[in-house]
PDB file of N, CA and C in Angstrom:
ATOM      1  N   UNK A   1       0.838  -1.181   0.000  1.00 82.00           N
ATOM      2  CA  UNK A   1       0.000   0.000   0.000  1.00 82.00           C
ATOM      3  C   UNK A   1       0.880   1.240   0.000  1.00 82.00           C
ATOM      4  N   UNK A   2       0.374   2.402  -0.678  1.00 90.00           N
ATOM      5  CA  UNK A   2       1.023   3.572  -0.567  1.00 90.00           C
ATOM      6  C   UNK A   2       0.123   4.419  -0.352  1.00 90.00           C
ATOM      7  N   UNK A   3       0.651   5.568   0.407  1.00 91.00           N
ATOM      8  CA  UNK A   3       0.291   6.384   1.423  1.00 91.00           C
ATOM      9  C   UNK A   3       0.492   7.821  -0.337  1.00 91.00           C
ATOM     10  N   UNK A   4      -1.130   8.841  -0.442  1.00 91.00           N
ATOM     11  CA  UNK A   4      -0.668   9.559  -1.106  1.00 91.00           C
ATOM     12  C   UNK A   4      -1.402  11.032  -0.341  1.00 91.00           C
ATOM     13  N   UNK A   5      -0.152  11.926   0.002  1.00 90.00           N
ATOM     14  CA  UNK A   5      -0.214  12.585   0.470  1.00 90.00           C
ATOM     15  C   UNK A   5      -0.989  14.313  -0.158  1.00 90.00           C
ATOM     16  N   UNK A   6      -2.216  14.749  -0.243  1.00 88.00           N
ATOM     17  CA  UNK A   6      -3.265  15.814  -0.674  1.00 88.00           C
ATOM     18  C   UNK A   6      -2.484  17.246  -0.122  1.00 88.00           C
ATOM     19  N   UNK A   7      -2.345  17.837  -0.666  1.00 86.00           N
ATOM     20  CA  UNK A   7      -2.121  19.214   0.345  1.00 86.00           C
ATOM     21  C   UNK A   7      -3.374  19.654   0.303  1.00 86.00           C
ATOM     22  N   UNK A   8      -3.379  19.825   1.494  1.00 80.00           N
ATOM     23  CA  UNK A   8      -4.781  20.955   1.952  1.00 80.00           C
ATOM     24  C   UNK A   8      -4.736  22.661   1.217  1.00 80.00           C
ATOM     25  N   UNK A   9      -5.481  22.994   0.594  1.00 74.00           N
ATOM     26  CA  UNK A   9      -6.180  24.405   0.164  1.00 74.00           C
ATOM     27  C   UNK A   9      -5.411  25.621   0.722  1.00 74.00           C
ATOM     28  N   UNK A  10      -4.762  26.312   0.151  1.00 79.00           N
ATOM     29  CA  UNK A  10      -4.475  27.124   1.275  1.00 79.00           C
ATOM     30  C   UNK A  10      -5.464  28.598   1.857  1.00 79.00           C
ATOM     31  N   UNK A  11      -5.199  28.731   3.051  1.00 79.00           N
ATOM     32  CA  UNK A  11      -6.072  29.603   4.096  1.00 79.00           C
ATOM     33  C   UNK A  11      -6.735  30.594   3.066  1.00 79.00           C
ATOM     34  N   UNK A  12      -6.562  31.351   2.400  1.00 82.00           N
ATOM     35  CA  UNK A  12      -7.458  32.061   1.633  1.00 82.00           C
ATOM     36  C   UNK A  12      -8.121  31.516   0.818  1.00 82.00           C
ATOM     37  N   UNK A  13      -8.415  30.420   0.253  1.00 81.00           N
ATOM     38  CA  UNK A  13      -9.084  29.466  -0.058  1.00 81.00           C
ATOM     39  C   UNK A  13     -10.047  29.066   0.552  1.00 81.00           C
ATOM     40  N   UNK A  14      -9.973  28.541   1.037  1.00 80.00           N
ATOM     41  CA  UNK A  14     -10.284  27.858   2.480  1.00 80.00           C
ATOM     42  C   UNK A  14     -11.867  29.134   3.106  1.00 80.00           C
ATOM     43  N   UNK A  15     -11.120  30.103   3.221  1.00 86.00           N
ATOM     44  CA  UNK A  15     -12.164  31.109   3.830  1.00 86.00           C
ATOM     45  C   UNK A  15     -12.708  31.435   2.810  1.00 86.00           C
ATOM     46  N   UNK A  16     -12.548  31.898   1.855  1.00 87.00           N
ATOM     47  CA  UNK A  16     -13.156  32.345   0.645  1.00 87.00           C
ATOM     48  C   UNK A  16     -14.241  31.162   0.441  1.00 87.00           C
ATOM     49  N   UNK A  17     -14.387  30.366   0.551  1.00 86.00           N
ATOM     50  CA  UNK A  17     -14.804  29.094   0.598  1.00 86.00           C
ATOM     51  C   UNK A  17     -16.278  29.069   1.272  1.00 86.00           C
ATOM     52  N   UNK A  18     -16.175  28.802   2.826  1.00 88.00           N
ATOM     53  CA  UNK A  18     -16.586  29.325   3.511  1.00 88.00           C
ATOM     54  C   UNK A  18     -17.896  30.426   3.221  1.00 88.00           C
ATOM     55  N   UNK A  19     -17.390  31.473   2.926  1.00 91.00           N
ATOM     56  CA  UNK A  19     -17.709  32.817   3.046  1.00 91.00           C
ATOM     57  C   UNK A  19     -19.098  32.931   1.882  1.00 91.00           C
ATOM     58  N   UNK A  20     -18.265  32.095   0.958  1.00 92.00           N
ATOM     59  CA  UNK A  20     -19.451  31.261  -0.024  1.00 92.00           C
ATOM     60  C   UNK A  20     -20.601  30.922   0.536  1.00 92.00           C
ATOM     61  N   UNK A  21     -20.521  29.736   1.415  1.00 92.00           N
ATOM     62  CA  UNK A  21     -21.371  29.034   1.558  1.00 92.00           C
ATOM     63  C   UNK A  21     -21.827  29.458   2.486  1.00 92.00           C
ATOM     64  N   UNK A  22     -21.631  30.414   3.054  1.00 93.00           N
ATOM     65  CA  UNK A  22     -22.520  31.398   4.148  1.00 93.00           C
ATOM     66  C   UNK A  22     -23.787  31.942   3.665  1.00 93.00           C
ATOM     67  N   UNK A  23     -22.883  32.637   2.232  1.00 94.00           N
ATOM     68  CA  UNK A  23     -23.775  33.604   1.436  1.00 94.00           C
ATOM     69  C   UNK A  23     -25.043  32.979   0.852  1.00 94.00           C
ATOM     70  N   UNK A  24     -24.488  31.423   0.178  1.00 95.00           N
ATOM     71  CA  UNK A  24     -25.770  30.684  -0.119  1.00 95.00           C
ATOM     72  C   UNK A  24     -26.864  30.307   1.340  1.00 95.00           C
ATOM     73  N   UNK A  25     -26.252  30.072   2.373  1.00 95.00           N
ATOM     74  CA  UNK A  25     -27.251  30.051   3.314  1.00 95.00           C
ATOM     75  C   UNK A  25     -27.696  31.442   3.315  1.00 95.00           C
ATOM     76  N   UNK A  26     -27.413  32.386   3.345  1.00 95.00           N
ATOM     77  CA  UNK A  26     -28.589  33.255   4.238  1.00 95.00           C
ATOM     78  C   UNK A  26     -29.608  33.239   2.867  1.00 95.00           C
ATOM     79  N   UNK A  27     -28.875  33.108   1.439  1.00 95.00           N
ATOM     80  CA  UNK A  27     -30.230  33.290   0.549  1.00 95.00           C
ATOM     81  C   UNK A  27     -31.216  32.191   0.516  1.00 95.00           C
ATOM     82  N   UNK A  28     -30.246  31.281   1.106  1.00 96.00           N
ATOM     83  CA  UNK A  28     -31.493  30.003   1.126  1.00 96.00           C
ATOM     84  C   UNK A  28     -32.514  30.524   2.151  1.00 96.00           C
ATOM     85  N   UNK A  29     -31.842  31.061   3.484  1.00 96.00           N
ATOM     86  CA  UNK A  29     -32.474  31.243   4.646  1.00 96.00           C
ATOM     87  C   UNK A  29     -33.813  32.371   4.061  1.00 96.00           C
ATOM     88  N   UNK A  30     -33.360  33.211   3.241  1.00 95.00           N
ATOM     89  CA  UNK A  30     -34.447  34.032   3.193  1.00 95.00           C
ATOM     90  C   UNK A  30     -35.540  33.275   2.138  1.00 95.00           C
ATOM     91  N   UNK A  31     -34.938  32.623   1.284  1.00 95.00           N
ATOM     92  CA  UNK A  31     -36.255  32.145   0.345  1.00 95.00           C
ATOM     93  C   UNK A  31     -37.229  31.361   1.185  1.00 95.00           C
ATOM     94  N   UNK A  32     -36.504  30.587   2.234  1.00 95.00           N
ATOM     95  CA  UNK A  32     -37.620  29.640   2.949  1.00 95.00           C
ATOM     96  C   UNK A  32     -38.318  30.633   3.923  1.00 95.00           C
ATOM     97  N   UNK A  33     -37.763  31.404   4.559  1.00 95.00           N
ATOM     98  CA  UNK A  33     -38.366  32.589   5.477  1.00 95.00           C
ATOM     99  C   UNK A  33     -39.411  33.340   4.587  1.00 95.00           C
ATOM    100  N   UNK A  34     -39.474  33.584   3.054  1.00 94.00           N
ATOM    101  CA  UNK A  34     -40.458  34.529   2.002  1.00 94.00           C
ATOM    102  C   UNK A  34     -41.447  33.205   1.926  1.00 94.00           C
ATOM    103  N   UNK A  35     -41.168  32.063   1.260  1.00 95.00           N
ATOM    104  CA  UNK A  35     -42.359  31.044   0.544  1.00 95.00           C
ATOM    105  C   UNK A  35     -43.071  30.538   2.286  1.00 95.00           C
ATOM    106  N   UNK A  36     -42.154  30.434   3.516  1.00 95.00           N
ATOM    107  CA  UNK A  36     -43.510  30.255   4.628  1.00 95.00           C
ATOM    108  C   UNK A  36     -44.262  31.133   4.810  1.00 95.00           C
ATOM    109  N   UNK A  37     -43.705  32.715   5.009  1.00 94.00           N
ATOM    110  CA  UNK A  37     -45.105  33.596   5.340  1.00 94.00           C
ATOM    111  C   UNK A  37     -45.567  34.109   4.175  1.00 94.00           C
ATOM    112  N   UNK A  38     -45.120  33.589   2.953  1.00 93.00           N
ATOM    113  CA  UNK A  38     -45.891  34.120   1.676  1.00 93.00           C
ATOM    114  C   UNK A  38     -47.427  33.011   1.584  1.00 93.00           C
ATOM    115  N   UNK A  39     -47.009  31.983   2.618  1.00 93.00           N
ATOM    116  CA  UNK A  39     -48.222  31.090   2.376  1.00 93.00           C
ATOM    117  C   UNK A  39     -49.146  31.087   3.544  1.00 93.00           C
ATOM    118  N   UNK A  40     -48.855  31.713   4.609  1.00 91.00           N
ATOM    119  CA  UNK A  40     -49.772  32.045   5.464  1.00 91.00           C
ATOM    120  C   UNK A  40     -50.108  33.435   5.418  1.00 91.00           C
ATOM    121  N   UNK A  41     -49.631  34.335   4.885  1.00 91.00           N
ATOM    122  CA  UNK A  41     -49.937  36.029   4.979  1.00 91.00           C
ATOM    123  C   UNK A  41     -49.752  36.375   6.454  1.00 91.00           C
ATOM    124  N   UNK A  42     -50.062  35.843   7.505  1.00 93.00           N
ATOM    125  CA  UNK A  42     -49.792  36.317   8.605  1.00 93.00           C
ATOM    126  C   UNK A  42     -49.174  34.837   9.800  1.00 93.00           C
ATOM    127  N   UNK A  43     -48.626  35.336  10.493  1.00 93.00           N
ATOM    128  CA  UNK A  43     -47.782  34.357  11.061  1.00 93.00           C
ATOM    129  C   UNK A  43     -47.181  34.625  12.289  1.00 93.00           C
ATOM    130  N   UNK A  44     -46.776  34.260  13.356  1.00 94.00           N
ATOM    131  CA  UNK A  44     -46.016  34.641  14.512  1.00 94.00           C
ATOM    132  C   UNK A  44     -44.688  33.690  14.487  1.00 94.00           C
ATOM    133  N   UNK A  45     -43.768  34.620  15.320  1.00 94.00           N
ATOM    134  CA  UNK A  45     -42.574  34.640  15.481  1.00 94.00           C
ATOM    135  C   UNK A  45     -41.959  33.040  15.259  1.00 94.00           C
ATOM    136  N   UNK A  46     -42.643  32.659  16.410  1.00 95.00           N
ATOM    137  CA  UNK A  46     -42.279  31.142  17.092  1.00 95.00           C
ATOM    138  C   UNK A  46     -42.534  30.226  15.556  1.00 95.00           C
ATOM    139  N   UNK A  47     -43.612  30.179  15.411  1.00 95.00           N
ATOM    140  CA  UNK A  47     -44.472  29.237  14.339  1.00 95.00           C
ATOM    141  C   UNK A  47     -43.086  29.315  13.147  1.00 95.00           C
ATOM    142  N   UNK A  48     -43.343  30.474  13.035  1.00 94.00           N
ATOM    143  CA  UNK A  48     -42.240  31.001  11.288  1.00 94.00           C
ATOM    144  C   UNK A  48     -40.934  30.268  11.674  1.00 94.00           C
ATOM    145  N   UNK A  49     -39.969  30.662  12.739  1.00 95.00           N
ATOM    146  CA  UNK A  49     -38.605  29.761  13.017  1.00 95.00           C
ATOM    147  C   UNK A  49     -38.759  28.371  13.264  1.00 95.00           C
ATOM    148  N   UNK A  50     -40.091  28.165  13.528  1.00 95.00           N
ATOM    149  CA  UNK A  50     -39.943  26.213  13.854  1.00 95.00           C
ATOM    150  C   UNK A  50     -40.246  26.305  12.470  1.00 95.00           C
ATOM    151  N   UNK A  51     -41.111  26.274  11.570  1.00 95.00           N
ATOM    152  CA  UNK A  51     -41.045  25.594   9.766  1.00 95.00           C
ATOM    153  C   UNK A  51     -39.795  26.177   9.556  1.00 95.00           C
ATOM    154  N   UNK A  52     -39.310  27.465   9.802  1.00 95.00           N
ATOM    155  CA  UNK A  52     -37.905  27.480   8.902  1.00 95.00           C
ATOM    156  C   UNK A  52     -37.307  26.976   9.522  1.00 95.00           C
ATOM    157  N   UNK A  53     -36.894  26.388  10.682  1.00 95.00           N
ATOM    158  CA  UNK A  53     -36.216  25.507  11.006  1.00 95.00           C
ATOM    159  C   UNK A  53     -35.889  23.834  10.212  1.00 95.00           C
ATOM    160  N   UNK A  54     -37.293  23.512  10.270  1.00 95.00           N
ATOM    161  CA  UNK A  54     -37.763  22.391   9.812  1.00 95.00           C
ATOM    162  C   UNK A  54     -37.629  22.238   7.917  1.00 95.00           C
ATOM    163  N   UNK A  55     -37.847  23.199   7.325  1.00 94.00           N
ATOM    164  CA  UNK A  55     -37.685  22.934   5.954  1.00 94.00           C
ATOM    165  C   UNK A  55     -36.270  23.347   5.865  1.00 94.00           C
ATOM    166  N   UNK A  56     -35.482  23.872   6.476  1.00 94.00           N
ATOM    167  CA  UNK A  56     -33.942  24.177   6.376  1.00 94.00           C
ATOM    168  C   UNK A  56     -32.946  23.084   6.823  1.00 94.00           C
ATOM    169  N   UNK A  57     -33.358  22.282   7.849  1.00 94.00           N
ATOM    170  CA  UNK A  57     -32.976  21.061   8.237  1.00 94.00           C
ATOM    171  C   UNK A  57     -32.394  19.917   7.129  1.00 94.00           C
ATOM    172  N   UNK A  58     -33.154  20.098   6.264  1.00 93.00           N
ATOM    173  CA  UNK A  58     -32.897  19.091   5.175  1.00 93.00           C
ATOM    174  C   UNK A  58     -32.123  19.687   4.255  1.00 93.00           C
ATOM    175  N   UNK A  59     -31.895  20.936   4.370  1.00 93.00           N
ATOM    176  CA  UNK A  59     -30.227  21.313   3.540  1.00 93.00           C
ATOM    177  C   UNK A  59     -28.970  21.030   4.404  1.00 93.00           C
ATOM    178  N   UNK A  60     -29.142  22.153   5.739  1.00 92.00           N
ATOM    179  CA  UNK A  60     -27.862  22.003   6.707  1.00 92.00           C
ATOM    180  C   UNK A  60     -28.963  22.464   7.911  1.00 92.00           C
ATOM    181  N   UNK A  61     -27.646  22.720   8.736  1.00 93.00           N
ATOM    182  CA  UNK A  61     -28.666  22.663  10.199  1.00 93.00           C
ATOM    183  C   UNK A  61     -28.676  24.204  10.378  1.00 93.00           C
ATOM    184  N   UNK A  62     -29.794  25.169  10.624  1.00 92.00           N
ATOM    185  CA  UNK A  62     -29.646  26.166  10.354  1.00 92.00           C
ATOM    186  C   UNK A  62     -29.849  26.918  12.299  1.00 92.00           C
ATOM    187  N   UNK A  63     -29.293  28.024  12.446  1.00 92.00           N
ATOM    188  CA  UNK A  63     -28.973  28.675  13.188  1.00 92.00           C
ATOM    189  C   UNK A  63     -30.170  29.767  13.796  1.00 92.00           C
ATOM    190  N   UNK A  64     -30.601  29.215  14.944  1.00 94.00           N
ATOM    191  CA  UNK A  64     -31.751  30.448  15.480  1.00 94.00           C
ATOM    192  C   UNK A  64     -30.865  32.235  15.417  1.00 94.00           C
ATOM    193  N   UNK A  65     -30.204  32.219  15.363  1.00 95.00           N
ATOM    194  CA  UNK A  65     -29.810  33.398  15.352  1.00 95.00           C
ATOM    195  C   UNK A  65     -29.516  34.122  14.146  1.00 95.00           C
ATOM    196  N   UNK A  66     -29.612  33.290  13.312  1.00 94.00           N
ATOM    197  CA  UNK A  66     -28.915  33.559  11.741  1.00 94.00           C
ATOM    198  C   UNK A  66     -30.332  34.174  11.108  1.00 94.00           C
ATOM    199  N   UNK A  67     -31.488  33.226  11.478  1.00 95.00           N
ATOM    200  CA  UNK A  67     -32.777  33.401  11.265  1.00 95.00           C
ATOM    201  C   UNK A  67     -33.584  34.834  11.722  1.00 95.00           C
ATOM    202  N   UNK A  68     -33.055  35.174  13.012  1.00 95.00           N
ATOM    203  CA  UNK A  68     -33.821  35.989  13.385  1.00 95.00           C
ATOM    204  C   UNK A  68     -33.007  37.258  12.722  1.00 95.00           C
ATOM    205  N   UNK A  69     -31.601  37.369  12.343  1.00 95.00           N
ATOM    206  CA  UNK A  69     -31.023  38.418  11.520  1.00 95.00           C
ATOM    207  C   UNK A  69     -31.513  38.483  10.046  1.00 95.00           C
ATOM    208  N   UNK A  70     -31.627  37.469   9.124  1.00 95.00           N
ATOM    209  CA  UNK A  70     -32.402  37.290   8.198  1.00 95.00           C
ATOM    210  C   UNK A  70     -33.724  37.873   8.707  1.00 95.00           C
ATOM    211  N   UNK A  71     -34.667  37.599   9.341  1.00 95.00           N
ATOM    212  CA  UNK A  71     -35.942  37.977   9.349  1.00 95.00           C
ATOM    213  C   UNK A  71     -35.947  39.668   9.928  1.00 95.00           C
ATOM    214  N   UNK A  72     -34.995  40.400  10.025  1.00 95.00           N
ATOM    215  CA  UNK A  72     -34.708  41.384  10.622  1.00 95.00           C
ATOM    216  C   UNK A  72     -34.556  42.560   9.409  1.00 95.00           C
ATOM    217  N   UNK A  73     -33.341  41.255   8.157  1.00 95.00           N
ATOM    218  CA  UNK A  73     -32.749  41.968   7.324  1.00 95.00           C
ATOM    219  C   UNK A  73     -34.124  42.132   6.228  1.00 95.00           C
ATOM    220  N   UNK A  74     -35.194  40.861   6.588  1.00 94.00           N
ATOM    221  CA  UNK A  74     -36.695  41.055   5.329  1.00 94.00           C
ATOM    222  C   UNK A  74     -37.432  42.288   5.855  1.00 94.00           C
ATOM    223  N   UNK A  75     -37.320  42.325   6.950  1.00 93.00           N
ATOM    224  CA  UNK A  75     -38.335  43.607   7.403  1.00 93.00           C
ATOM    225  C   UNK A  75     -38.057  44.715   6.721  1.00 93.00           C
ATOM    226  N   UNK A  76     -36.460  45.286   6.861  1.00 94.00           N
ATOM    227  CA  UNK A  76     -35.435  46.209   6.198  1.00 94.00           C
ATOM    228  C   UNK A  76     -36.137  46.342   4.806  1.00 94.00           C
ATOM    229  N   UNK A  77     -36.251  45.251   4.394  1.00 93.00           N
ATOM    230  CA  UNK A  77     -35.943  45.446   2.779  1.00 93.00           C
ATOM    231  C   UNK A  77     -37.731  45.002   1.980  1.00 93.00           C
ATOM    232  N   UNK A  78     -38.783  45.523   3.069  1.00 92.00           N
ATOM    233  CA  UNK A  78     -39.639  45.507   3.186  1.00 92.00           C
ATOM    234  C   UNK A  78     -40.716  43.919   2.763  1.00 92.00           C
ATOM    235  N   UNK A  79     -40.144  43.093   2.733  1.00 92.00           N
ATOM    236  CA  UNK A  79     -40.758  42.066   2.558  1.00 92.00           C
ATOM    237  C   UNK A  79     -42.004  42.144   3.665  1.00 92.00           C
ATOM    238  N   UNK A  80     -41.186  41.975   4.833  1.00 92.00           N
ATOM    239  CA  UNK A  80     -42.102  41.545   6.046  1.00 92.00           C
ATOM    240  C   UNK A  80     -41.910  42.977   6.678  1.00 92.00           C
ATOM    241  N   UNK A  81     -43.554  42.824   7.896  1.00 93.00           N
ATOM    242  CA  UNK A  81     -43.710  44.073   8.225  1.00 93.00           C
ATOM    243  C   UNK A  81     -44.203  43.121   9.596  1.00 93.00           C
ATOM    244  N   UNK A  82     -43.943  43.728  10.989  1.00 92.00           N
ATOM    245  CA  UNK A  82     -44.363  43.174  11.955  1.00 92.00           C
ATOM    246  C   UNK A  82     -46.279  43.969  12.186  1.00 92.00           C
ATOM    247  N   UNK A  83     -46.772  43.427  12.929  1.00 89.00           N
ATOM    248  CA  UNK A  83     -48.480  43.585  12.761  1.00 89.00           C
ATOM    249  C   UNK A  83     -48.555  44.815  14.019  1.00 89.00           C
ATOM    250  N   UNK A  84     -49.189  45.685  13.362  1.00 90.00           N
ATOM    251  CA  UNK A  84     -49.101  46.746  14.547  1.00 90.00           C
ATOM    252  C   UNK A  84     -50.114  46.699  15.931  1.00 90.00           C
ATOM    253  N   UNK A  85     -50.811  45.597  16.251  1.00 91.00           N
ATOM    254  CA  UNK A  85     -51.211  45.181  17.506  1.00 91.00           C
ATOM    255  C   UNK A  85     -50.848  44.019  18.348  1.00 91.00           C
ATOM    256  N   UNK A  86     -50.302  43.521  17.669  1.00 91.00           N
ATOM    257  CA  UNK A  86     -49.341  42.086  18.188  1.00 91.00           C
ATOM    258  C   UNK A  86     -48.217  42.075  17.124  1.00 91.00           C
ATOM    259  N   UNK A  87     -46.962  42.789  18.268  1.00 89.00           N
ATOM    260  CA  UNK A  87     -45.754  42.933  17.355  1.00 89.00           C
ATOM    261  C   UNK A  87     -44.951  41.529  17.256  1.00 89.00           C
ATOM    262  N   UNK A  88     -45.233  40.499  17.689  1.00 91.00           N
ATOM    263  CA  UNK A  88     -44.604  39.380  17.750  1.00 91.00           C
ATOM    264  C   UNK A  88     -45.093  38.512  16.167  1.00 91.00           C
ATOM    265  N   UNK A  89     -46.376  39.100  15.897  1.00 93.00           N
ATOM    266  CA  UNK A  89     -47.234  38.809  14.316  1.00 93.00           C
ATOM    267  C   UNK A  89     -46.098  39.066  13.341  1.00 93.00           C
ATOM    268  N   UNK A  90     -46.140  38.504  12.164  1.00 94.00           N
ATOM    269  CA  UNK A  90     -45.609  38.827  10.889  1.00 94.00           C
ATOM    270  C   UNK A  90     -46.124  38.916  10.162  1.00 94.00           C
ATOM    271  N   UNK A  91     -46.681  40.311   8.810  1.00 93.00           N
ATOM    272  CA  UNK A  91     -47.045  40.417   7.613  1.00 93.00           C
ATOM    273  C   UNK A  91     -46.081  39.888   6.662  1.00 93.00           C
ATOM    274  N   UNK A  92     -46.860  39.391   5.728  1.00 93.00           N
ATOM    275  CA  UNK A  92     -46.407  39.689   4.272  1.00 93.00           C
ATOM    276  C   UNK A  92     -46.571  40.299   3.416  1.00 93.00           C
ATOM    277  N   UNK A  93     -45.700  41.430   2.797  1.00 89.00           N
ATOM    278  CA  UNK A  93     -46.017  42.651   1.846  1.00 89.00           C
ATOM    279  C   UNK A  93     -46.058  42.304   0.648  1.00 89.00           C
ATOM    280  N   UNK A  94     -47.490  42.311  -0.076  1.00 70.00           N
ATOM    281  CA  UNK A  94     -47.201  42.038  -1.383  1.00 70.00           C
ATOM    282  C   UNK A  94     -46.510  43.122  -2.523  1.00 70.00           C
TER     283      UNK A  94
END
């Protein structure tokens, strides 16, 4: 048997890499965060992170915190609008 030795990527590689596949998560994160409350029109907090939890699961394991910055960054960019009598509610802006 012979032993064949790979060099590993080097470090800017490596992160660049990475940095990638960050970027594809948060867009994944937001498409599944748009098609759940695009299908309920209205929705609360809890409910919305357990399905995006749950339909994100089956790509990679996704991050309560990553989620709630994504759902922070849809509000921003007016997708979602929180409900002005129960701010814990989520609109969807058509």
């Amino acid at each position: 048997m012979r032993r064949i030795k790979i060099p590993l990527p080097p470090v800017d590689e490596r992160k660049k890499a990475s940095e990638d596949v960050d970027k594809d998560r948060r867009y994944e994160t937001d498409a599944a965060i748009v098609r759940i409350i695009k299908g309920r029109r209205v929705l609360g907090y809890q409910q919305l992170v357990s399905e995006c939890v749950q339909k994100l699961s089956l790509i990679f394991k996704p991050d309560i915190k990553e989620i709630k910055k994504r759902i922070k960054d849809l509000i921003t960019r007016e997708y979602l609008e929180r409900d002005k009598e129960n701010p814990t509610m989520f609109r969807y802006l058509a």
